XYZ file of C-alpha atoms in Angstrom:
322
model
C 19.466 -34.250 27.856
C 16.023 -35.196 27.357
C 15.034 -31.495 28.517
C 17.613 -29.906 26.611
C 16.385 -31.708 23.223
C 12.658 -30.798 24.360
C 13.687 -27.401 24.434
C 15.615 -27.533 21.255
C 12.749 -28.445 19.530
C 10.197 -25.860 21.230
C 12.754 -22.996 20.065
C 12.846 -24.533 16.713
C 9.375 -24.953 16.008
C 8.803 -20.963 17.623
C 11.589 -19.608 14.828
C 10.791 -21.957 11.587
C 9.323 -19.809 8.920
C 6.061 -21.802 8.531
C 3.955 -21.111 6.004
C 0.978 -20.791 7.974
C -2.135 -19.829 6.067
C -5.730 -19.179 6.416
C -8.671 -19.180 4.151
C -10.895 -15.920 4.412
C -14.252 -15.758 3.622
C -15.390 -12.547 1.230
C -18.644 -10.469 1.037
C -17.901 -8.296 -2.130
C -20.621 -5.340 -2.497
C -19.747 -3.795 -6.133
C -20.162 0.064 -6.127
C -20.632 2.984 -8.764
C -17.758 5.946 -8.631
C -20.993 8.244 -7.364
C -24.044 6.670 -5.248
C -26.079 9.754 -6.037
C -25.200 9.955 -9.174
C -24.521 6.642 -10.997
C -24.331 8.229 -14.428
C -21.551 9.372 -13.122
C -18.087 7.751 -14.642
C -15.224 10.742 -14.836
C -13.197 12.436 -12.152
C -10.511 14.424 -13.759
C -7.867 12.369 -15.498
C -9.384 9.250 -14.359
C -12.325 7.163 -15.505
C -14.157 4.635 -13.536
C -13.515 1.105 -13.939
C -15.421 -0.572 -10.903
C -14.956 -1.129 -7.773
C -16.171 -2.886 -4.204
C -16.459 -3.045 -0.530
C -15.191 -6.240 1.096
C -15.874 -7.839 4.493
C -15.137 -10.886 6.450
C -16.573 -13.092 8.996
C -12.965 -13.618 9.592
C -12.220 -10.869 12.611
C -8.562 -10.644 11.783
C -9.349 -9.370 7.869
C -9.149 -5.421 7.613
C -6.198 -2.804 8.183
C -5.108 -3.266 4.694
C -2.552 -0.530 3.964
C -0.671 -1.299 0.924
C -0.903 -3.768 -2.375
C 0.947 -5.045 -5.247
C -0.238 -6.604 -8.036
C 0.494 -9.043 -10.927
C 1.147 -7.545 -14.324
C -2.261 -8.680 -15.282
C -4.185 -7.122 -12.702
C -5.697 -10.279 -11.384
C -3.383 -11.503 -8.579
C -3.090 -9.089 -5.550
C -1.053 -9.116 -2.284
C -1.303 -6.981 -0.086
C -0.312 -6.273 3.652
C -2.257 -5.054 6.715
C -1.370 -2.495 9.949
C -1.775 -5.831 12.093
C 1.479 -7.768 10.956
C -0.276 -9.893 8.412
C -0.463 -10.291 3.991
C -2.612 -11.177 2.445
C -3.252 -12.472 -1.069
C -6.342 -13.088 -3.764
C -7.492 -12.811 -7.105
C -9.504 -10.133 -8.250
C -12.452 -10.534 -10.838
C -13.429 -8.940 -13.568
C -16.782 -8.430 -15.802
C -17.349 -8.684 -19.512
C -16.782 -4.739 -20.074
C -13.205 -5.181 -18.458
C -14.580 -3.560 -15.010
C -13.891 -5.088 -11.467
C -16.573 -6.675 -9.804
C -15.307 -8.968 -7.134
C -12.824 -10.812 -5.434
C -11.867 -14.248 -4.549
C -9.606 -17.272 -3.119
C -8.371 -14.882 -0.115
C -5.668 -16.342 1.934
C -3.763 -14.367 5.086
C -1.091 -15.280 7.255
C 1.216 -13.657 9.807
C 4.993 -11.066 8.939
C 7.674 -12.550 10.423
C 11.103 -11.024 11.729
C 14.374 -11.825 10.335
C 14.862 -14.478 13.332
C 11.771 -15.951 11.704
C 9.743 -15.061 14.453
C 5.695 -14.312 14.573
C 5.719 -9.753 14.423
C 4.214 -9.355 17.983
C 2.553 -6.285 19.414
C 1.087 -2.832 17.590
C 4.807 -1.416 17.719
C 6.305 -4.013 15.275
C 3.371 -4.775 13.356
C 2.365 -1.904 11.757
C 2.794 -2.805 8.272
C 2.217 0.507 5.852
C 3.953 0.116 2.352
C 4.767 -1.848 -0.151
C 7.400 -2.353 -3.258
C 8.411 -5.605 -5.194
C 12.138 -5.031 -6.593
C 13.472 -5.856 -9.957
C 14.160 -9.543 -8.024
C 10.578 -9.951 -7.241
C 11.242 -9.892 -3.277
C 9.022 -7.664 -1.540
C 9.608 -4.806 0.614
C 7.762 -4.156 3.458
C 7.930 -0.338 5.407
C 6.934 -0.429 8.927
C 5.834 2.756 11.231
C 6.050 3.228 14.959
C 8.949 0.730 15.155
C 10.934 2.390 11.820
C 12.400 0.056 9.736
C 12.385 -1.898 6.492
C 11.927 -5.736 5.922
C 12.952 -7.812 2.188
C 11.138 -10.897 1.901
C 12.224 -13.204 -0.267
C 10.603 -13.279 -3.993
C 6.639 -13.846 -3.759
C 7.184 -14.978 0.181
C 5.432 -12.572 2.293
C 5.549 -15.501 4.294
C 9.366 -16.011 4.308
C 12.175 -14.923 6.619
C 13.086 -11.343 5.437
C 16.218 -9.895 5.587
C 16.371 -6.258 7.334
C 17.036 -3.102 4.732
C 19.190 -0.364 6.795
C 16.745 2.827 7.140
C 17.170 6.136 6.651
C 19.195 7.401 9.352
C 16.878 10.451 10.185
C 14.162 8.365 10.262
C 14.578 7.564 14.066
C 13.688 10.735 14.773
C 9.684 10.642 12.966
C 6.613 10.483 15.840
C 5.152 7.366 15.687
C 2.920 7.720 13.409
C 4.884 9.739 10.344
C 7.171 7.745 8.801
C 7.331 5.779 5.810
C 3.897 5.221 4.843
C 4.318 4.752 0.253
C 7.059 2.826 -1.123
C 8.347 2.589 -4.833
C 11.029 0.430 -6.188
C 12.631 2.004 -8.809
C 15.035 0.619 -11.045
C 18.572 -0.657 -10.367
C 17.156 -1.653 -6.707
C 16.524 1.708 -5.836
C 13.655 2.979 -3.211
C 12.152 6.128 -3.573
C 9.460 6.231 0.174
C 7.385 9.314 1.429
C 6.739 9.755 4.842
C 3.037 10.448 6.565
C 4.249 13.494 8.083
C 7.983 13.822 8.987
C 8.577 17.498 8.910
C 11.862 18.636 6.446
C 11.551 22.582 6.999
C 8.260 23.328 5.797
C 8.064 20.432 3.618
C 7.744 16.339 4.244
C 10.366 13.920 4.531
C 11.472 12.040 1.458
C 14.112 9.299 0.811
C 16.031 8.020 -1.997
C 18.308 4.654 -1.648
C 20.857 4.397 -4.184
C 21.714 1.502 -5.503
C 24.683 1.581 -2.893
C 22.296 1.283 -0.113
C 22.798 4.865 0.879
C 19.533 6.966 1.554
C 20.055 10.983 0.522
C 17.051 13.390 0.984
C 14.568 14.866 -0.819
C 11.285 16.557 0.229
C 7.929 17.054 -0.544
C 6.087 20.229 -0.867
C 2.885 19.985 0.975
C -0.500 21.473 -0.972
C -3.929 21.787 1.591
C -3.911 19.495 4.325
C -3.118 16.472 2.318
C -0.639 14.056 3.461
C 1.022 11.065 1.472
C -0.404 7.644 1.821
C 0.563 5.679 -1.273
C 2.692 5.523 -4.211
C 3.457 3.714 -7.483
C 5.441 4.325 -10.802
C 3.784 5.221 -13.986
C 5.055 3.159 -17.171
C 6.673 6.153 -18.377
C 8.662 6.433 -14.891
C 6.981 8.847 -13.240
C 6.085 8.519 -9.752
C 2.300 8.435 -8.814
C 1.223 9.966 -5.513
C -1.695 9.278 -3.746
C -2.832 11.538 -0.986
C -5.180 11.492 2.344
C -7.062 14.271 3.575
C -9.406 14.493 7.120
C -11.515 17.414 8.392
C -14.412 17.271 10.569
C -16.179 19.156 8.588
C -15.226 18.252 5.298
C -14.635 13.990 6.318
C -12.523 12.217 3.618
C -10.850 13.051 0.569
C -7.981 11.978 -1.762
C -5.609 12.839 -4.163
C -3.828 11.511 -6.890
C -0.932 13.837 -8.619
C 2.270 12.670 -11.177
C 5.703 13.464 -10.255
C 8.343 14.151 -13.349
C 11.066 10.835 -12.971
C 13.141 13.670 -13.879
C 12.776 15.467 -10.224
C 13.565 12.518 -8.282
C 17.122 13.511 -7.471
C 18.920 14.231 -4.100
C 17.837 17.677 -2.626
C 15.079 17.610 -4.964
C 11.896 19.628 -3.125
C 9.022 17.897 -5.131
C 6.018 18.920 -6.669
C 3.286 17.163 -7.830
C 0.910 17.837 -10.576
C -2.748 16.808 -9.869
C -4.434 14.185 -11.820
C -8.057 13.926 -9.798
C -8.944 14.318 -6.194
C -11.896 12.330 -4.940
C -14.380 14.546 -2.437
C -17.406 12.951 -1.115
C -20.014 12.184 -2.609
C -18.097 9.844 -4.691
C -17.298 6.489 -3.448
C -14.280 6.602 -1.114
C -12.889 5.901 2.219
C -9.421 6.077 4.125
C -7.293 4.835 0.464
C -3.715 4.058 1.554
C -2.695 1.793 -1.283
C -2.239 2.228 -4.854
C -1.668 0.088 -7.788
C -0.858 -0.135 -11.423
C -1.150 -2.485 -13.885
C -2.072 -2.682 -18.171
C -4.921 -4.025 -18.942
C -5.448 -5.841 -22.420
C -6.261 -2.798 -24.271
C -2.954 -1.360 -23.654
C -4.709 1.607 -20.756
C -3.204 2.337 -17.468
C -5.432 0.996 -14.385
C -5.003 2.571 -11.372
C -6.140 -0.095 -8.199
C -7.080 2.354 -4.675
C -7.262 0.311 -1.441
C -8.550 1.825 1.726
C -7.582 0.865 5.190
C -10.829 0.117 7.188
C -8.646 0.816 11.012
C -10.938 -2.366 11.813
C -13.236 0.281 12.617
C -17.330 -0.204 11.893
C -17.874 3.260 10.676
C -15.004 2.624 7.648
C -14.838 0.482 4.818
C -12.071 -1.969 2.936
C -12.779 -0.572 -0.273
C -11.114 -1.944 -3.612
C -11.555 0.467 -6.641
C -10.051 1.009 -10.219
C -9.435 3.578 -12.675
C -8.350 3.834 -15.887
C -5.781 6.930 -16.263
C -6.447 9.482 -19.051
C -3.811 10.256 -21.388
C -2.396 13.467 -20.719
């Protein structure tokens, strides 16, 4: 008996959802839009509104590949291609502009048994949507699937969100890689690379739980990494493109509310893309909040692949009316 209650207690302790947390140390190194040119403060629709690189003495902080924030732009959470989240408070200066970023805290995903995500096939973490509930929901690649964490408890038990059906059938690394929660408890999610005819894989759940298909028209060699809805409705896309030649770029385009419909092959109209030499890495996240003066700031995050030649990069715009 005594074994059996020992055990008991070991399996208990292994499946508990607790809220394990760590402190993380921050270097924040602000940065202009354009090192050789800091006069520099305009890229298309968008206008520069600050922005950093952050590191860690902590080994386990990088991979970040999606965020969310508070409607005040101060509070972020965001999740990394390791199985963890990760949440902190972002600064600001006296003109408005961010400059830094504090009070970090990360801890481990769980599974819906309340178990630790183990292993590169479960962990990889990509996007990111809070529903009209405030829970949160997370899109994984490699393993396929969808995880709803209870309101502001990236740290909770989650309860598993049925996938797209033809999502099994996505290589490892193409499937859902941006999230958006639209209204009603909807989910409109883009796929890295999941071929639909000459197009990419997109999914709509109705509020019924029922996925139907759309697709994405692809433009260069620019493939979807983010995404986030205007406060009109539309959709924001942000894009990732790699050459040898020409390294890094992105993209960020608006897609009509109007077109998101079943069978809907999508378009997107461009709003800025971001070439070297301007400040930029890897950006797989995307963010929106107001700030005071009423303007739309748009928050880039770029995943670092915990690799030394690539940067965690935080960055904001401010989106010109168009």
């Amino acid at each position: 008996m005594r074994v059996a209650a020992l055990l008991f207690a070991l399996f208990f302790a292994l499946s508990a959802p607790v809220a394990a947390q760590t402190a993380v140390p921050l270097e924040v190194t602000p940065l202009p839009l354009n090192p050789e040119d800091r006069t520099q403060a305009r890229v298309g629709g968008l206008i520069w509104r600050g922005g950093f690189a952050v590191t860690s003495a902590d080994a386990a902080f990088g991979g970040l590949s999606d965020l969310e924030l508070s409607s005040d732009g101060r509070e972020i959470t965001a999740i990394t291609d390791q199985g963890q989240w990760l949440t902190a408070r972002l600064t600001y200066d006296r003109r408005g502009h961010l400059d830094g970023m504090t009070d970090a805290r990360r801890g481990p995903l769980r599974d819906p048994r309340g178990l630790l995500l183990t292993g590169k096939f479960n962990q990889d973490a990509e996007a990111l949507a809070r529903l009209d509930d405030g829970s949160l929901v997370v899109a994984f690649e490699r393993n396929h699937r969808l995880l709803r964490y209870p309101a502001g408890k990236l740290d909770g038990v989650p309860q598993v969100i049925n996938a797209p059906p033809s999502l099994a059938g996505a290589a490892s690394n193409a499937g859902l890689e941006a999230l958006v929660a639209l209204a009603g408890d909807r989910l409109l999610a883009f796929t890295e690379g999941q071929k639909a005819g000459e197009h990419y894989a997109v999914y709509l759940r109705e509020a019924d739980g029922l996925w139907q298909a759309l697709a994405l028209t692809p433009k260069g060699l620019f493939v979807p990494t983010g995404a986030a809805q205007l406060p009109d409705g539309d959709i924001l896309l942000l894009e990732r493109r790699f050459t040898l030649l020409g390294g890094v770029s992105a993209r960020l385009s608006r897609l009509p509310l109007a077109s998101i419909r079943p069978g809907a092959v999508l378009q997107g109209r461009e709003i800025a893309e971001l070439r070297p030499p301007l400040t930029l890495d890897t950006f797989e996240g995307v963010a929106l909040h107001l700030a005071g003066d009423g303007a739309t700031r748009i928050t880039l995050l770029s995943d670092d692949n915990f690799s030394p030649l690539q940067r965690t990069l935080i960055v904001q715009f401010e989106l010109v009316a168009n």
